[in-house]
Short mmCIF file of C-alpha atoms and ligand atoms in Angstrom, two decimals:
data_model
loop_
_atom_site.label_atom_id
_atom_site.label_comp_id
_atom_site.label_asym_id
_atom_site.label_seq_id
_atom_site.Cartn_x
_atom_site.Cartn_y
_atom_site.Cartn_z
CA UNK A 5 0.00 0.00 0.00
CA UNK A 6 1.86 3.10 -1.20
CA UNK A 7 -0.84 5.63 -0.62
CA UNK A 8 -0.81 7.44 2.69
CA UNK A 9 -3.70 8.28 4.99
CA UNK A 10 -3.39 11.47 7.01
CA UNK A 11 -6.33 11.62 9.41
CA UNK A 12 -7.02 14.59 11.71
CA UNK A 13 -9.62 15.42 14.34
CA UNK A 14 -11.59 17.95 12.34
CA UNK A 15 -11.75 20.13 9.24
CA UNK A 16 -9.58 22.87 10.78
CA UNK A 17 -6.73 20.55 11.76
CA UNK A 18 -6.88 18.77 8.40
CA UNK A 19 -6.69 22.12 6.62
CA UNK A 20 -3.79 23.16 8.85
CA UNK A 21 -1.90 19.97 8.03
CA UNK A 22 -2.37 20.58 4.33
CA UNK A 23 -1.33 24.23 4.71
CA UNK A 24 1.84 23.00 6.45
CA UNK A 25 2.54 20.67 3.52
CA UNK A 26 2.08 23.49 1.00
CA UNK A 27 4.26 25.81 3.09
CA UNK A 28 7.01 23.21 3.36
CA UNK A 29 6.98 22.52 -0.38
CA UNK A 30 6.92 26.22 -1.29
CA UNK A 31 9.84 27.05 1.00
CA UNK A 32 11.83 24.10 -0.27
CA UNK A 33 11.31 25.22 -3.87
CA UNK A 34 12.16 28.84 -2.98
CA UNK A 35 15.40 27.75 -1.30
CA UNK A 36 16.44 26.31 -4.68
CA UNK A 37 15.21 29.42 -6.54
CA UNK A 38 12.42 27.31 -8.07
CA UNK A 39 8.65 27.66 -8.21
CA UNK A 40 5.98 25.42 -6.69
CA UNK A 41 3.45 24.63 -9.41
CA UNK A 42 0.19 23.67 -7.70
CA UNK A 43 -3.17 22.83 -9.27
CA UNK A 44 -6.12 23.39 -6.95
CA UNK A 45 -9.69 22.13 -7.05
CA UNK A 46 -12.80 24.11 -6.31
CA UNK A 47 -15.96 23.14 -4.47
CA UNK A 48 -16.47 23.81 -0.76
CA UNK A 49 -13.70 21.80 0.93
CA UNK A 50 -10.69 23.92 -0.03
CA UNK A 51 -12.24 27.24 1.10
CA UNK A 52 -11.20 26.79 4.75
CA UNK A 53 -7.70 25.75 3.69
CA UNK A 54 -7.43 28.85 1.48
CA UNK A 55 -8.68 31.13 4.27
CA UNK A 56 -6.12 29.61 6.67
CA UNK A 57 -3.32 30.09 4.15
CA UNK A 58 -4.25 33.76 3.83
CA UNK A 59 -4.71 34.40 7.55
CA UNK A 60 -1.93 32.33 9.13
CA UNK A 61 0.60 31.58 6.40
CA UNK A 62 0.70 34.86 4.54
CA UNK A 63 4.16 35.71 5.87
CA UNK A 64 5.62 32.18 6.07
CA UNK A 65 5.02 31.17 2.47
CA UNK A 66 7.14 32.82 -0.28
CA UNK A 67 4.15 33.50 -2.54
CA UNK A 68 6.34 34.79 -5.35
CA UNK A 69 7.61 31.19 -5.56
CA UNK A 70 4.12 29.69 -5.81
CA UNK A 71 2.23 29.43 -9.10
CA UNK A 72 -1.48 28.60 -8.99
CA UNK A 73 -3.23 26.56 -11.65
CA UNK A 74 -6.67 24.99 -11.57
CA UNK A 75 -7.72 21.35 -11.67
CA UNK A 76 -11.04 22.37 -13.17
CA UNK A 77 -13.34 25.32 -13.67
CA UNK A 78 -17.04 25.82 -14.21
CA UNK A 79 -17.81 27.59 -17.49
CA UNK A 80 -19.01 30.79 -15.87
CA UNK A 81 -17.64 34.31 -15.34
CA UNK A 82 -14.84 34.54 -12.74
CA UNK A 83 -17.16 36.71 -10.65
CA UNK A 84 -19.90 34.08 -10.66
CA UNK A 85 -20.48 32.42 -7.23
CA UNK A 86 -19.96 29.08 -9.01
CA UNK A 87 -16.44 30.00 -10.18
CA UNK A 88 -13.60 27.96 -8.65
CA UNK A 89 -11.17 30.76 -9.46
CA UNK A 90 -13.58 33.23 -7.86
CA UNK A 91 -13.69 31.17 -4.65
CA UNK A 92 -9.90 30.95 -4.56
CA UNK A 93 -9.55 34.66 -5.26
CA UNK A 94 -11.99 35.69 -2.53
CA UNK A 95 -10.63 33.34 0.15
CA UNK A 96 -6.91 33.46 -0.69
CA UNK A 97 -5.51 35.30 -3.68
CA UNK A 98 -6.82 38.78 -2.88
CA UNK A 99 -5.46 38.46 0.67
CA UNK A 100 -1.84 37.50 -0.09
CA UNK A 101 1.07 39.21 -1.85
CA UNK A 102 1.26 37.01 -4.94
CA UNK A 103 2.31 38.39 -8.32
CA UNK A 104 -0.44 38.35 -10.97
CA UNK A 105 1.90 36.45 -13.27
CA UNK A 106 1.78 33.54 -10.82
CA UNK A 107 -1.95 33.03 -11.35
CA UNK A 108 -2.97 30.83 -14.29
CA UNK A 109 -6.73 30.66 -14.26
CA UNK A 110 -8.90 28.63 -16.58
CA UNK A 111 -11.06 31.26 -18.31
CA UNK A 112 -14.49 29.77 -17.75
CA UNK A 113 -16.14 32.69 -19.48
CA UNK A 114 -14.64 31.78 -22.85
CA UNK A 115 -15.82 29.12 -25.33
CA UNK A 116 -14.99 25.88 -23.47
CA UNK A 117 -13.39 23.98 -26.34
CA UNK A 118 -11.19 26.96 -27.26
CA UNK A 119 -10.22 27.66 -23.65
CA UNK A 120 -9.37 24.00 -23.02
CA UNK A 121 -6.98 24.12 -25.99
CA UNK A 122 -5.47 27.41 -24.83
CA UNK A 123 -4.97 26.14 -21.28
CA UNK A 124 -3.38 22.92 -22.51
CA UNK A 125 -0.88 24.90 -24.55
CA UNK A 126 -0.20 27.16 -21.58
CA UNK A 127 0.48 24.17 -19.30
CA UNK A 128 2.84 22.61 -21.83
CA UNK A 129 4.68 25.95 -22.09
CA UNK A 130 4.81 26.77 -18.41
CA UNK A 131 5.45 23.38 -16.80
CA UNK A 132 7.97 20.59 -17.18
CA UNK A 133 6.69 17.87 -19.52
CA UNK A 134 6.94 14.11 -18.86
CA UNK A 135 5.44 11.41 -21.07
CA UNK A 136 3.93 14.20 -23.16
CA UNK A 137 1.92 15.62 -20.27
CA UNK A 138 2.58 18.66 -18.04
CA UNK A 139 4.00 17.94 -14.58
CA UNK A 140 2.56 19.67 -11.54
CA UNK A 141 4.41 19.55 -8.25
CA UNK A 142 1.14 19.10 -6.39
CA UNK A 143 -2.44 18.44 -7.48
CA UNK A 144 -5.09 19.01 -4.84
CA UNK A 145 -8.22 16.94 -5.51
CA UNK A 146 -11.63 16.70 -3.89
CA UNK A 147 -14.01 13.76 -4.17
CA UNK A 148 -17.66 14.33 -5.05
CA UNK A 149 -20.54 12.30 -3.59
CA UNK A 150 -20.70 10.39 -6.89
CA UNK A 151 -16.98 9.59 -6.81
CA UNK A 152 -16.03 12.25 -9.35
CA UNK A 153 -12.82 14.19 -9.02
CA UNK A 154 -11.75 17.28 -10.91
CA UNK A 155 -14.63 17.52 -13.40
CA UNK A 156 -14.25 13.91 -14.42
CA UNK A 157 -17.64 12.36 -13.74
CA UNK A 158 -18.63 8.67 -13.70
CA UNK A 159 -20.56 9.15 -16.95
CA UNK A 160 -17.47 10.28 -18.84
CA UNK A 161 -14.65 7.97 -17.82
CA UNK A 162 -12.96 8.53 -21.21
CA UNK A 163 -11.42 11.70 -19.71
CA UNK A 164 -9.30 9.45 -17.51
CA UNK A 165 -7.20 8.16 -20.38
CA UNK A 166 -7.62 10.99 -22.89
CA UNK A 167 -4.47 11.96 -24.77
CA UNK A 168 -5.43 15.59 -24.13
CA UNK A 169 -4.02 17.31 -21.03
CA UNK A 170 -7.09 19.53 -20.64
CA UNK A 171 -10.59 18.82 -21.87
CA UNK A 172 -14.24 19.87 -21.67
CA UNK A 173 -16.76 18.05 -19.46
CA UNK A 174 -20.40 18.47 -18.50
CA UNK A 175 -21.93 18.08 -15.08
CA UNK A 176 -24.17 14.98 -15.33
CA UNK A 177 -27.10 16.59 -13.50
CA UNK A 178 -26.99 20.30 -14.31
CA UNK A 179 -25.33 19.93 -17.71
CA UNK A 180 -23.03 22.79 -16.71
CA UNK A 181 -19.97 22.83 -18.96
CA UNK A 182 -16.62 22.46 -17.22
CA UNK A 183 -12.97 22.69 -18.20
CA UNK A 184 -10.89 20.00 -16.52
CA UNK A 185 -7.45 18.45 -16.28
CA UNK A 186 -7.60 14.91 -17.62
CA UNK A 187 -6.68 11.73 -15.74
CA UNK A 188 -3.27 11.42 -17.36
CA UNK A 189 -2.33 14.99 -16.42
CA UNK A 190 -3.43 14.46 -12.83
CA UNK A 191 -1.53 11.16 -12.54
CA UNK A 192 1.56 12.78 -14.09
CA UNK A 193 1.97 15.04 -11.04
CA UNK A 194 4.80 14.65 -8.57
CA UNK A 195 2.24 14.46 -5.80
CA UNK A 196 -1.55 13.95 -5.72
CA UNK A 197 -3.49 14.82 -2.59
CA UNK A 198 -7.12 13.89 -2.03
CA UNK A 199 -8.52 16.39 0.48
CA UNK A 200 -11.86 15.20 1.88
CA UNK A 201 -13.76 16.22 4.99
CA UNK A 202 -17.22 15.67 6.42
CA UNK A 203 -19.28 12.66 7.52
CA UNK A 204 -21.25 12.83 4.25
CA UNK A 205 -18.12 11.65 2.41
CA UNK A 206 -17.35 8.70 4.76
CA UNK A 207 -19.05 6.07 2.56
CA UNK A 208 -17.45 7.16 -0.68
CA UNK A 209 -14.07 7.44 1.04
CA UNK A 210 -14.45 3.91 2.42
CA UNK A 211 -15.37 2.54 -1.00
CA UNK A 212 -12.45 4.23 -2.73
CA UNK A 213 -9.70 3.79 -0.16
CA UNK A 214 -10.57 0.12 0.57
CA UNK A 215 -11.17 -0.53 -3.15
CA UNK A 216 -14.68 -1.95 -2.73
CA UNK A 217 -16.20 -3.39 -5.96
CA UNK A 218 -18.74 -0.56 -6.39
CA UNK A 219 -15.89 1.95 -6.41
CA UNK A 220 -14.66 0.67 -9.79
CA UNK A 221 -16.99 3.12 -11.51
CA UNK A 222 -15.61 6.14 -9.68
CA UNK A 223 -13.05 8.38 -11.41
CA UNK A 224 -11.43 8.98 -8.00
CA UNK A 225 -10.74 5.23 -7.75
CA UNK A 226 -9.03 5.27 -11.11
CA UNK A 227 -6.71 8.08 -10.00
CA UNK A 228 -6.07 6.22 -6.74
CA UNK A 229 -5.28 3.00 -8.62
CA UNK A 230 -2.90 4.66 -11.05
CA UNK A 231 -1.42 7.23 -8.67
CA UNK A 232 -0.50 4.71 -6.03
CA UNK A 233 1.42 7.18 -3.93
CA UNK A 234 -1.53 9.50 -3.45
CA UNK A 235 -2.00 11.13 -0.07
CA UNK A 236 -5.43 11.26 1.55
CA UNK A 237 -5.90 14.20 3.90
CA UNK A 238 -9.09 13.37 5.81
CA UNK A 239 -10.83 14.49 8.94
CA UNK A 240 -11.96 11.80 11.39
CA UNK A 241 -15.56 11.75 10.29
CA UNK A 242 -14.69 11.34 6.61
CA UNK A 243 -12.36 8.49 7.57
CA UNK A 244 -14.66 6.82 10.10
CA UNK A 245 -15.60 3.86 7.86
CA UNK A 246 -12.09 2.98 6.72
C1 LIG B 326 -15.52 21.28 -8.53
C2 LIG B 326 -14.37 20.54 -7.92
C3 LIG B 326 -14.81 19.14 -7.62
C4 LIG B 326 -14.80 19.04 -6.12
C5 LIG B 326 -15.67 17.91 -5.63
C6 LIG B 326 -15.82 17.99 -4.11
O1 LIG B 326 -15.33 22.07 -9.47
O2 LIG B 326 -16.61 21.11 -7.97
O3 LIG B 326 -13.21 20.64 -8.52
O4 LIG B 326 -14.05 18.13 -8.18
O5 LIG B 326 -13.46 18.85 -5.68
O6 LIG B 326 -16.95 18.04 -6.23
O7 LIG B 326 -16.49 19.19 -3.82
P1 LIG B 326 -16.76 19.66 -2.31
O8 LIG B 326 -15.42 20.07 -1.76
O9 LIG B 326 -17.70 20.84 -2.45
O10 LIG B 326 -17.36 18.48 -1.58
#
């Protein structure tokens, strides 16, 4: 078992532990005059982590050595409450001293297919490339109630082995268009972290982490299978069924 479980009492301590990891990685990169290339997910879970980073790590992280990319984005304006960039901006980016050139947002307001192509080119220009795919230092993933991760949903598993680095997806219920990193880009990262909190995720976490048969249809399971050194940052209630 290569993957690692990091289980903490509650959402705050889990977020703190993840903030410590990001701080450690950013400072290590900065000490070598390098940049930390991190791809972040949206949704609700990361908002507390982002707020903590802004409030308690603003002066201990060398933000000019951190470059933010996105795992996925809803195809909406950046000011839309649904925007993953917008959530990150409001909880973190506007509250830290990070150069604009370190922010690489997916432009959800543009035509999805065109933006996916633009973002793919940008990743291949800005990041190291391995096996034909861009290499992130850290990819921060959530897990949805249906086992999706990024915007790779159970009804579109082809995104897991697409030869594209970035593609277009649609939410299976709302039909909302999304731009998303593909499975091969995610698994090409130096480190993949699943960040999951809340009792409502305990069943899906159990199914994925313990590789129960029904989990085979979950995109998160695929990433976990391929990316065998993934880290799971969980609070106690999300981990209670493991
Ligand atoms: C998104 C996210 C998505 C998210 C999961 C978990 O755009 O919604 O990237 O993959 O990580 O849906 O979302 P919660 O953190 O809100 O449970």
